[in-house]
Coordinates of C-alpha atoms and ligand atoms in Angstrom, one line a residue:
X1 CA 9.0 33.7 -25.0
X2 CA 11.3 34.6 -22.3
X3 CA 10.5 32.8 -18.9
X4 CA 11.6 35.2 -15.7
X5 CA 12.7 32.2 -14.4
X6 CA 16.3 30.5 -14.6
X7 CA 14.7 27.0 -13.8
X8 CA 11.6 25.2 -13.1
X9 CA 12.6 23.5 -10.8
X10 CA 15.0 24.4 -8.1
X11 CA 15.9 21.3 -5.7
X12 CA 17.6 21.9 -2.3
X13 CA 19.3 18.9 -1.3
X14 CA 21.0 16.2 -3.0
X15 CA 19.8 13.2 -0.9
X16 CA 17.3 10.2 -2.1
X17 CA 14.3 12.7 -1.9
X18 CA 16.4 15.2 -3.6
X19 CA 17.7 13.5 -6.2
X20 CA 14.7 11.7 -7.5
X21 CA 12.3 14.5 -7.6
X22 CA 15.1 16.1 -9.7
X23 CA 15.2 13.9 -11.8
X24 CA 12.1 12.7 -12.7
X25 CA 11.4 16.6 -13.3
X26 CA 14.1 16.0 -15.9
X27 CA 13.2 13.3 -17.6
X28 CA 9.3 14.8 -17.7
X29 CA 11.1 17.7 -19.7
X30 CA 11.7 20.4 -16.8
X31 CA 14.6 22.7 -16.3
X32 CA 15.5 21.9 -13.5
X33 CA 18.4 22.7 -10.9
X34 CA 19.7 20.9 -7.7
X35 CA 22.0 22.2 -4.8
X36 CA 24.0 20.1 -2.1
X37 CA 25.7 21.2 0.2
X38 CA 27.7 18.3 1.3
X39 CA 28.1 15.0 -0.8
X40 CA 25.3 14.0 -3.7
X41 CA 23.8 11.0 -1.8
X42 CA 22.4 12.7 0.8
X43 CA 22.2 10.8 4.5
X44 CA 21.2 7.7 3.4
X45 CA 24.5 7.0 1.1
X46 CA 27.0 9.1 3.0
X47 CA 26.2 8.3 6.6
X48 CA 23.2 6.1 6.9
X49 CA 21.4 3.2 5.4
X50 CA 24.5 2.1 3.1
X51 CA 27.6 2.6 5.2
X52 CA 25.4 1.2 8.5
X53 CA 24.8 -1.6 6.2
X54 CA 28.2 -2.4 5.2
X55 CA 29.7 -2.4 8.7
X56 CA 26.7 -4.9 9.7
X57 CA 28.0 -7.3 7.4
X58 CA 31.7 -6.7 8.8
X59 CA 30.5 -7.2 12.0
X60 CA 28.7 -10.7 11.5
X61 CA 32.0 -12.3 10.4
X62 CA 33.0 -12.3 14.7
X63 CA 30.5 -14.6 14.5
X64 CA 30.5 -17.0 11.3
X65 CA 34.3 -17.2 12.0
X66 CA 32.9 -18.9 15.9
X67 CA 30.3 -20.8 13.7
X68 CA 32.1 -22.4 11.0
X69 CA 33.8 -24.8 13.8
X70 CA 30.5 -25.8 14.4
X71 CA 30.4 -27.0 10.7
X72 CA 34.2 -28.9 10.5
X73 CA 36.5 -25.5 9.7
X74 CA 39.4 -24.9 11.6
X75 CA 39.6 -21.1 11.7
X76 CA 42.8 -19.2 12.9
X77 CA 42.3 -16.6 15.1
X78 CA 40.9 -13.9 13.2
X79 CA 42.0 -10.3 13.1
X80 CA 40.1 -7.1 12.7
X81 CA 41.6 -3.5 11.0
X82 CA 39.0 -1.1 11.3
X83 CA 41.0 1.6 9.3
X84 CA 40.8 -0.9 6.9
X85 CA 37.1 -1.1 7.3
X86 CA 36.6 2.6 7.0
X87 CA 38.8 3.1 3.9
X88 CA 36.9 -0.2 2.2
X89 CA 33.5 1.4 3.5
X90 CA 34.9 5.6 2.1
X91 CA 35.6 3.8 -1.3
X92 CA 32.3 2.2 -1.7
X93 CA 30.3 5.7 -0.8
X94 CA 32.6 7.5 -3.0
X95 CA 31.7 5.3 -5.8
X96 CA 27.9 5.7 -4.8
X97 CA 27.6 9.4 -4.2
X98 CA 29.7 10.1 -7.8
X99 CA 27.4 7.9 -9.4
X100 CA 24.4 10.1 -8.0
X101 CA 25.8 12.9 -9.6
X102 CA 26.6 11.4 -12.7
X103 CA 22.5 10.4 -12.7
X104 CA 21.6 13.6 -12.3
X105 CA 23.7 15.0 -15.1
X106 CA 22.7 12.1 -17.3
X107 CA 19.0 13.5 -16.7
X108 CA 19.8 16.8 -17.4
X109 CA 19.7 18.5 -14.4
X110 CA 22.5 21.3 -13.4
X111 CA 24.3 19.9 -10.6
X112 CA 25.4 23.2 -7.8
X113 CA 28.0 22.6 -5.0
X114 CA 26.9 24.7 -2.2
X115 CA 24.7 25.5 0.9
X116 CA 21.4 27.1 -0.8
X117 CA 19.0 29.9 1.2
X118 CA 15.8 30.7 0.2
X119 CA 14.9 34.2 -0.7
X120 CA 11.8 34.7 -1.3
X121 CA 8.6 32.1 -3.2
X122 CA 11.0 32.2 -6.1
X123 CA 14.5 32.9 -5.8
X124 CA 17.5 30.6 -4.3
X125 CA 20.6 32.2 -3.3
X126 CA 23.6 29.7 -3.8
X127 CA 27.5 30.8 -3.2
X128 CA 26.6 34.2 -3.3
X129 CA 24.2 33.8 -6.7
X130 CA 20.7 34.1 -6.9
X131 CA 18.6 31.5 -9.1
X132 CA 14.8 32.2 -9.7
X133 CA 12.8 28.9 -10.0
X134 CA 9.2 28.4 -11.0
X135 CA 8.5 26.1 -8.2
X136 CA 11.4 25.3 -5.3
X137 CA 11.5 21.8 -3.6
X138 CA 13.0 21.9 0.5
X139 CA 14.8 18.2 0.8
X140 CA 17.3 19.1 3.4
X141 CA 16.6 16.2 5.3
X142 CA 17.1 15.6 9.0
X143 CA 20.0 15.9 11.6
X144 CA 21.0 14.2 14.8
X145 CA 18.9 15.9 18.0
X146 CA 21.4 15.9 20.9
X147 CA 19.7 16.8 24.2
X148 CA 21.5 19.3 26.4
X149 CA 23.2 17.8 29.5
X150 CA 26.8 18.8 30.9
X151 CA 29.3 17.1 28.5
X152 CA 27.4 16.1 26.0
X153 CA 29.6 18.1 23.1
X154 CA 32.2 15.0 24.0
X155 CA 28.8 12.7 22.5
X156 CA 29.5 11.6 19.2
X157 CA 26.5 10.9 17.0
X158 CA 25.7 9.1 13.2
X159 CA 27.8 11.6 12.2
X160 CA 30.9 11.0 13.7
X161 CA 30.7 7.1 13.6
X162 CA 31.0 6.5 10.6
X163 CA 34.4 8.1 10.2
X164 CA 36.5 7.4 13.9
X165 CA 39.8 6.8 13.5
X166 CA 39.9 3.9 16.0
X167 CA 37.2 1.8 17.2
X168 CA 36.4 2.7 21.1
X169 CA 36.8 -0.3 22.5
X170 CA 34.2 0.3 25.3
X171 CA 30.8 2.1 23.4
X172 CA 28.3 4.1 25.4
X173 CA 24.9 4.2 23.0
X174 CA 22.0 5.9 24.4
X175 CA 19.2 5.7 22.6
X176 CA 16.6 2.8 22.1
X177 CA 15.6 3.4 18.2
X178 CA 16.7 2.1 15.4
X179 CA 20.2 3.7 15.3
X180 CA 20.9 2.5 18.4
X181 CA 20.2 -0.6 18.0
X182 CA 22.1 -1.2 14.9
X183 CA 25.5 0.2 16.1
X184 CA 25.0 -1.9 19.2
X185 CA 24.9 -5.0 16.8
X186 CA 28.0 -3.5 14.7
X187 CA 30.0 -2.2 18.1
X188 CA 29.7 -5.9 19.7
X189 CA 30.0 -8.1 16.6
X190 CA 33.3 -6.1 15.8
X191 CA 35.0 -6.5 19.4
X192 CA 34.0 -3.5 21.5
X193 CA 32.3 -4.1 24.9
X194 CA 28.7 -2.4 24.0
X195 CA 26.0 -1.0 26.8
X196 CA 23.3 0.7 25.6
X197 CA 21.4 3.2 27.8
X198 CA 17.3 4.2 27.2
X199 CA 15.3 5.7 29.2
X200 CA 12.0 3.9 29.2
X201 CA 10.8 -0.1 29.3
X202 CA 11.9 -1.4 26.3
X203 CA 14.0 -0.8 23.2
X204 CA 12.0 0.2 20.0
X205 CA 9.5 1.8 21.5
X206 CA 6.5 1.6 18.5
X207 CA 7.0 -1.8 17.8
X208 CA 5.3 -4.5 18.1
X209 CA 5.6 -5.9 21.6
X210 CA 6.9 -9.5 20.9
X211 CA 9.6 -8.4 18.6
X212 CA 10.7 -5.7 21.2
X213 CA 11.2 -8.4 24.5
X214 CA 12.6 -10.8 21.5
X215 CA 16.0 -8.8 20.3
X216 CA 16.1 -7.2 24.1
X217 CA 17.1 -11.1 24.7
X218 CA 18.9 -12.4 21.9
X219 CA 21.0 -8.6 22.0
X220 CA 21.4 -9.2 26.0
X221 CA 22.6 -12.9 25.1
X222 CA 24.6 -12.4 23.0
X223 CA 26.5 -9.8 25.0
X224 CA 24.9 -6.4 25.0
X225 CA 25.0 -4.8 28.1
X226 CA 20.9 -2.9 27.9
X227 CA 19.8 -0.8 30.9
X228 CA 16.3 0.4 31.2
X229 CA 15.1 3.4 32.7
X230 CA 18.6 4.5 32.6
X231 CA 19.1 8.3 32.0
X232 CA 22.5 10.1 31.3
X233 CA 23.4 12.7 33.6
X234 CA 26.6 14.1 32.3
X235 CA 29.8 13.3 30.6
X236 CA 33.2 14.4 31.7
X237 CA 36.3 14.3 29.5
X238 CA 39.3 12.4 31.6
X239 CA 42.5 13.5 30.7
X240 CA 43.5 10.1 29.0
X241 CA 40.8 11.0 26.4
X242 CA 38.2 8.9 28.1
X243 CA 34.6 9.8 28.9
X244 CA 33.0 9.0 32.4
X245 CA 29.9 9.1 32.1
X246 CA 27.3 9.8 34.9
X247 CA 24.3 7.6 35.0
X248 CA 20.9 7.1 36.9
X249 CA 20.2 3.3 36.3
X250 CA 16.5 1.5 37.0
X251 CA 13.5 2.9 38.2
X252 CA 14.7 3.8 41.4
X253 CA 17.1 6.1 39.4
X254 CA 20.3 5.1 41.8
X255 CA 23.1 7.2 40.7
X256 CA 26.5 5.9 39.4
X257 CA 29.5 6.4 36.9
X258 CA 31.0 4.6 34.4
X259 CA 33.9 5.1 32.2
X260 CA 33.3 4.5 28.3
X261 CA 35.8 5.4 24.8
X262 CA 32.9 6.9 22.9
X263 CA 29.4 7.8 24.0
X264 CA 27.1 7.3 21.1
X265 CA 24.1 9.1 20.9
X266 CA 21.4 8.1 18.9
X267 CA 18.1 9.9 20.5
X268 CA 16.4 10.6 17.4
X269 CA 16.8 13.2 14.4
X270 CA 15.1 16.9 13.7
X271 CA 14.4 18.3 10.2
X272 CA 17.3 20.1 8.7
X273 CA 15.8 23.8 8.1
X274 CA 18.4 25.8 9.5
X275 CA 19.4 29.3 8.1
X276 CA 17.2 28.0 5.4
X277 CA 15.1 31.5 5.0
X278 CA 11.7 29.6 5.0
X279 CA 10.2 31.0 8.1
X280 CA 11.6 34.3 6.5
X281 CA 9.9 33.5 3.1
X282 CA 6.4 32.6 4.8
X283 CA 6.8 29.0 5.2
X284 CA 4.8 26.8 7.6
X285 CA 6.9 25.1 10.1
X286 CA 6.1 22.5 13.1
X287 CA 7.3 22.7 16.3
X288 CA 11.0 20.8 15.3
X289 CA 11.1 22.8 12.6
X290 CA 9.7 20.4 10.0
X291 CA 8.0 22.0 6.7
X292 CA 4.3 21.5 7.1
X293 CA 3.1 19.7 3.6
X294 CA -0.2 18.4 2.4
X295 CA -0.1 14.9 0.8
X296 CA 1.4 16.2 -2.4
X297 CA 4.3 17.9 -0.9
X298 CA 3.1 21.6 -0.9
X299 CA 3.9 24.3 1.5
X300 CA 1.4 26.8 2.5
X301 CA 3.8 29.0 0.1
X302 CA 2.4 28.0 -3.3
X303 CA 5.7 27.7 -5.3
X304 CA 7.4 26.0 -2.3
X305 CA 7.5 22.5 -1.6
X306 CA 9.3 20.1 0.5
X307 CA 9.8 15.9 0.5
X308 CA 11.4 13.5 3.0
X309 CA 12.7 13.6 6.3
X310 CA 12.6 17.5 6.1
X311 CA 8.6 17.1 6.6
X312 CA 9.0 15.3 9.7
X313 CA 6.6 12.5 8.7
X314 CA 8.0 8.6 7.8
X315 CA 11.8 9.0 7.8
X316 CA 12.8 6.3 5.5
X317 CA 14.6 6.5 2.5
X318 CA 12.2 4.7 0.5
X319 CA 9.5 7.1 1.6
X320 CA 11.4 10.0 0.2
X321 CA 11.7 9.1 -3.0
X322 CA 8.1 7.8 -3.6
X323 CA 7.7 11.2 -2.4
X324 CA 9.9 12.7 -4.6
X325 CA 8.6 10.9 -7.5
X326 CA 5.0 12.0 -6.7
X327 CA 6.2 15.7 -6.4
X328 CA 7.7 15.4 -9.9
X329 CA 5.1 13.9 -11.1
X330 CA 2.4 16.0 -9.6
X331 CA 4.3 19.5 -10.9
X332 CA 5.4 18.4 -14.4
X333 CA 3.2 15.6 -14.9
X334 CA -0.3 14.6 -16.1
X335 CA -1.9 14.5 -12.9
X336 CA -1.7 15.5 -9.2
X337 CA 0.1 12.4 -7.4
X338 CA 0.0 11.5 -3.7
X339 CA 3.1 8.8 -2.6
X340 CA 0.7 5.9 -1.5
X341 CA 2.5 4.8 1.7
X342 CA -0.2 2.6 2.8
X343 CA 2.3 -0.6 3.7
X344 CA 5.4 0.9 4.1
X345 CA 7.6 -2.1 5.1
X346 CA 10.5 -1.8 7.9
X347 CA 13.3 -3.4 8.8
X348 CA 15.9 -2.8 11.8
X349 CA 19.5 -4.0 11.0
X350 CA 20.4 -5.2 14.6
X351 CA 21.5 -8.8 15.0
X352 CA 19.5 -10.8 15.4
X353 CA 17.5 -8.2 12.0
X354 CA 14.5 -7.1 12.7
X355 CA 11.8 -7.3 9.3
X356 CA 8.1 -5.5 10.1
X357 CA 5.1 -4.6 7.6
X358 CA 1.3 -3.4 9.1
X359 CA -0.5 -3.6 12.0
X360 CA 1.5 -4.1 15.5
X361 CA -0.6 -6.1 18.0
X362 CA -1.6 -3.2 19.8
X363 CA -2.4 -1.0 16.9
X364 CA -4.3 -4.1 15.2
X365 CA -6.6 -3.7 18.5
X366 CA -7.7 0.2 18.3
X367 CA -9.0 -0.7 14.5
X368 CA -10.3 -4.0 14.7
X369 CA -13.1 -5.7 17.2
X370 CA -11.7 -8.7 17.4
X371 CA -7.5 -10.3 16.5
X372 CA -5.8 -13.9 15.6
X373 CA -2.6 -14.0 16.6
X374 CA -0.4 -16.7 15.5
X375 CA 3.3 -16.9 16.6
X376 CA 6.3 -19.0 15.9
X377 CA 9.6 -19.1 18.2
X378 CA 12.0 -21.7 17.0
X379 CA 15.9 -22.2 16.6
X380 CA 17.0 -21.9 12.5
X381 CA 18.0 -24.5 10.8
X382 CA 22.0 -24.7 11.2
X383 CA 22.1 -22.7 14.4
X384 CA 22.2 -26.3 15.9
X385 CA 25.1 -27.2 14.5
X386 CA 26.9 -23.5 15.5
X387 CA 26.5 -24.0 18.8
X388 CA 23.9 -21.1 19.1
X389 CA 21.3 -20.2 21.1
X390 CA 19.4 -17.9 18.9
X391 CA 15.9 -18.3 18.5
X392 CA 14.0 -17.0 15.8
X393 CA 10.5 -15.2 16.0
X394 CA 7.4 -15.0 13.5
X395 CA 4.2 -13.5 13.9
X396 CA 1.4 -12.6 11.9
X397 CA -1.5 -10.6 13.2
X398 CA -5.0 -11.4 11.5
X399 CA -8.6 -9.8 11.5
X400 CA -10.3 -12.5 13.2
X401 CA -14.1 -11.3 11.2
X402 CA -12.3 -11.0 7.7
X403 CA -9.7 -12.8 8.3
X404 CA -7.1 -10.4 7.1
X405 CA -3.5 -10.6 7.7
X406 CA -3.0 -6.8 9.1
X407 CA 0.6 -7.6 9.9
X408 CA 3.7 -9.8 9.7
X409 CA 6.9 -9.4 12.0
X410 CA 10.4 -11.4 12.1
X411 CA 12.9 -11.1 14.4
X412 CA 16.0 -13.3 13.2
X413 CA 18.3 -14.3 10.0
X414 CA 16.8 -12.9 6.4
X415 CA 13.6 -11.0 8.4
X416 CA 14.3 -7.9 6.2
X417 CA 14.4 -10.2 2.8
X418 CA 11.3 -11.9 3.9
X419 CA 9.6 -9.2 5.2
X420 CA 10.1 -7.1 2.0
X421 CA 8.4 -10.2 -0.1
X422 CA 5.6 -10.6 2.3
X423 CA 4.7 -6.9 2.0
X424 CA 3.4 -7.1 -1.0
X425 CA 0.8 -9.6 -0.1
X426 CA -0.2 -7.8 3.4
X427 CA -0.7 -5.1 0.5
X428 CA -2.7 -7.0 -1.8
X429 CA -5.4 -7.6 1.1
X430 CA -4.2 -11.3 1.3
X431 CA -6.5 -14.0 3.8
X432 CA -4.9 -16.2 6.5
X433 CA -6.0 -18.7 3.7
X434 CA -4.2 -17.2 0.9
X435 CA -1.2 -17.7 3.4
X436 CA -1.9 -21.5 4.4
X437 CA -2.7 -22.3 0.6
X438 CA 1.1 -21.2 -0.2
X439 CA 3.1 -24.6 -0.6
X440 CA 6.2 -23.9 2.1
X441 CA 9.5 -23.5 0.4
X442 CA 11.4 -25.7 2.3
X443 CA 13.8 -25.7 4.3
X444 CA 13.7 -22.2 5.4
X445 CA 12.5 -19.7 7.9
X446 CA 10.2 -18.0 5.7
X447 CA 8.0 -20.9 5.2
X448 CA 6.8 -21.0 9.0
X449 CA 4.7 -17.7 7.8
X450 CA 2.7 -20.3 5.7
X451 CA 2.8 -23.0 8.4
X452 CA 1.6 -21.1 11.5
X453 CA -1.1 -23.4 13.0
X454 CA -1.5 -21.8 17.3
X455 CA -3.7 -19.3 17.4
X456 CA -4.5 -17.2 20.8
X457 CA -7.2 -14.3 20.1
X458 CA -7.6 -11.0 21.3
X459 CA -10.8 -8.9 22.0
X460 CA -10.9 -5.0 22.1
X461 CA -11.6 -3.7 25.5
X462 CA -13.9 -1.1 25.1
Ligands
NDP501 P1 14.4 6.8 16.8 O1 13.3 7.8 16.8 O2 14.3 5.5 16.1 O3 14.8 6.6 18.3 C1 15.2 7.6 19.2 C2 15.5 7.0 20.5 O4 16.0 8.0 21.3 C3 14.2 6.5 21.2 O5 14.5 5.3 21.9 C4 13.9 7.7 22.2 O6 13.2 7.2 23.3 C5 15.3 8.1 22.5 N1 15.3 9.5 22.9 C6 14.7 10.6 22.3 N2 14.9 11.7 23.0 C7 15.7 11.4 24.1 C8 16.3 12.1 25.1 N3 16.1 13.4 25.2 N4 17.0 11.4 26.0 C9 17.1 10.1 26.0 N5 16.6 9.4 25.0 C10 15.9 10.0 24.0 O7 15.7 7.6 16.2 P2 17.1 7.2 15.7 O8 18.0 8.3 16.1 O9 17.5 5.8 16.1 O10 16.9 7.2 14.1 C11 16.3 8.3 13.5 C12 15.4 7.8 12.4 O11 16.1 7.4 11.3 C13 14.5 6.7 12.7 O12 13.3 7.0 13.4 C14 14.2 6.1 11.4 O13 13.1 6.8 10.8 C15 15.5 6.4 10.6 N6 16.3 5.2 10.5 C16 15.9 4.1 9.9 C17 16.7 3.0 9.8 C18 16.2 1.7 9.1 O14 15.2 1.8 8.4 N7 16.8 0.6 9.4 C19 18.0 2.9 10.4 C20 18.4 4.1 11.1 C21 17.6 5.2 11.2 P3 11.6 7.1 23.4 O15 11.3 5.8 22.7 O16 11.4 7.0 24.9 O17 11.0 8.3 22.8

């Protein structure tokens, strides 16, 4: 029997949300088609987790080149071509987003080139052409929020950076998150003189305290100019293509200026639902503009559904496509599916990294009576012999009455492998026990999770 409908599924969005939701509709026998506007890939491949990750690495070689003399190697002075960089980093995403495509095809899916608009509950306008889908899935994902101050269309944000043509050789980063932590890490380990500007106490905000004061010191050792309480008041283009940049530093807000080559800004990112039509088509949004969802992904408009950072929830990659999955799953599958995203693992790729899953300190407190903390702060094994000074941090938080571990957190070399390993046991509902009956694997960091003898405890004030 004829359907009225060109697809079951229509997808808007080719990012990791996107993409899996797509295909997994696919391969459970859906017709399914999928519009991007951009590059297949989506933010996470073409200007996020991959290429942040790739210039980490060439930024850590400042330092290993420092190291090695530590360890007997005469190294000559080193050089750095960041076109090179770029073009090595452009080839690499290439590679990636073609072979996101080519996944999709594989599956079955019809692959569209262009910036979609939704019509109405069932019909996607593409290029002009209007598609009617069964069901239509919002993964749009998020975009960089730039508050207004005078200047700040001379900011640059994780947009731009991945793709300057020269590396500023004196980096403004205002933010405190993740993103501006990272490219603090990449900016100084690849040469350029780094401050970075937030506005309250402490970086990372939402993490767990220790980990917080510990990477404020190791960043600020190793370089990093960080000022706190520091707000940005405008930015002025001078006419040798600099930015000075006006400043209120410290809690007494004293005014100054400062001259930079890029301003970074890195103050967080909004849901991409722009010229969308969903409003238009009766969808729910929040306040930023997010699509409201229930825990399988649905709209308050029954055929519409959205995954991902476009929901304004958990914006991790991972997150997405578990979402994604579960949306396929739930629509064209055998049974409704919720993503479980009851330990959902972080890690922060600043230098030293930054590897979290579970409870922070403070949030350990508002659900348990009573805590164990047990911590570890010690120099790795080999930093000796560098030279360094960097210190490394562990910490496990445990219920003191069932003596739970509710979370683990790393600050140094490896935190994000380790981290990703310990999740599953913090999952699994594993004891302080289960952790001290682990035989150490030795010698490494990893094993002072399952040597941690100091405990201090902490008791709800109530
Ligand atoms: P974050 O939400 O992590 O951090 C935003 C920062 O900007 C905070 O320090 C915030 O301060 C500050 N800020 C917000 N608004 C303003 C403002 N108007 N003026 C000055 N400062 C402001 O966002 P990011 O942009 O760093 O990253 C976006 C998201 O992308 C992350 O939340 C994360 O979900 C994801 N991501 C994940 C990564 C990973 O997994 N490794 C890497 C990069 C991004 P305050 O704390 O005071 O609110």
């Amino acid at each position: 029997m004829a359907t009225p409908f060109d697809c079951q599924l229509f997808v808007i969005g080719g990012g990791s949300g996107g993409v899996r939701a797509a295909r997994i509709a696919a391969n459970l026998g859906a017709r399914v088609i999928i519009a991007e506007n951009f590059r297949y890939g989506g933010t996470c491949v073409i200007r996020g987790c991959v290429p942040k990750k790739l210039l980490v690495y060439a930024s850590h070689y400042a330092q290993e080149f420092a190291d090695a003399a530590g360890f007997g190697w005469s190294v000559p002075p080193a050089t750095f071509s960041w076109p090179k960089l770029i073009a090595a980093k452009d080839a690499e995403i290439s590679k990636l987003s073609a072979m996101y495509e080519k996944n999709l095809l594989n599956s079955g899916v019809q692959v569209l080139q262009g910036a979609a608009r939704v019509v109405d509950a069932h019909t996607v306008e593409v290029n002009g052409q209007p598609w009617r889908a069964e069901h239509i899935l919002v993964a749009t994902g998020g975009t960089p929020f730039l508050p207004a101050l005078p200047g700040i269309e001379h900011a640059i944000t994780s947009n731009e950076v991945f793709n300057l043509p020269t590396q500023p050789k004196r980096v403004l980063i205002v933010g405190g998150g993740y993103i501006a932590v990272e490219f603090a890490g990449i900016f100084h380990g690849l040469g350029s003189a780094v401050t970075l500007a937030y506005r309250g106490e402490q970086i990372l905000r939402g993490f767990d305290d220790d980990l917080r004061a510990h990477l404020h010191d190791e960043m600020a050792q190793k370089g990093v100019r960080i000022l706190l309480h520091t707000d940005v008041t405008g930015i002025e283009k001078q006419s040798d293509g600099s930015l000075q940049v006006g400043l209120r530093i410290g809690s007494d807000g004293a005014p100054t200026q400062a001259g930079f080559d890029a301003v970074l800004y890195a103050t967080g990112r909004v849901p991409q639902t722009t010229d969308l039509g969903l409003a238009e088509a009766g969808v729910a949004l929040d306040k930023t503009g997010g699509v409201i969802v229930d825990a399988y992904g649905h709209s308050n408009v029954p055929s519409i559904h959205a995954v991902g950072d476009v929901t304004n929830r958990i914006a991790l990659t991972p997150v997405a496509i578990r979402e994604g999955a579960a949306l396929a799953q739930t629509l064209f599958g055998t049974a409704p599916t919720a993503a479980d995203l009851t330990t959902v693992p972080s890690a922060v790729f600043s230098q030293p990294q930054i590897g979290t899953v579970g409870l922070t300190e403070e949030e350990a407190l508002q659900q348990v009576a009573q805590i164990d903390i047990y911590r570890a702060n010690f120099r790795a094994l080999g930093r000796g012999l560098a030279g360094g000074k960097e210190r490394t941090l562990v910490k496990l938080i445990v219920d003191s009455a069932s003596q739970r571990v509710l979370g683990a957190h790393m600050v140094g070399d490896d935190a994000a492998e380790i981290i990703q390993s310990l999740a599953v046991a913090i999952r699994m509902g594993a004891t302080k026990a289960d952790f001290d009956a682990t035989v150490a694997l030795h010698p490494t960091s990893a094993e002072e999770f399952v040597t941690l003898k100091e405990k201090t405890t902490r008791t709800r004030q109530v």
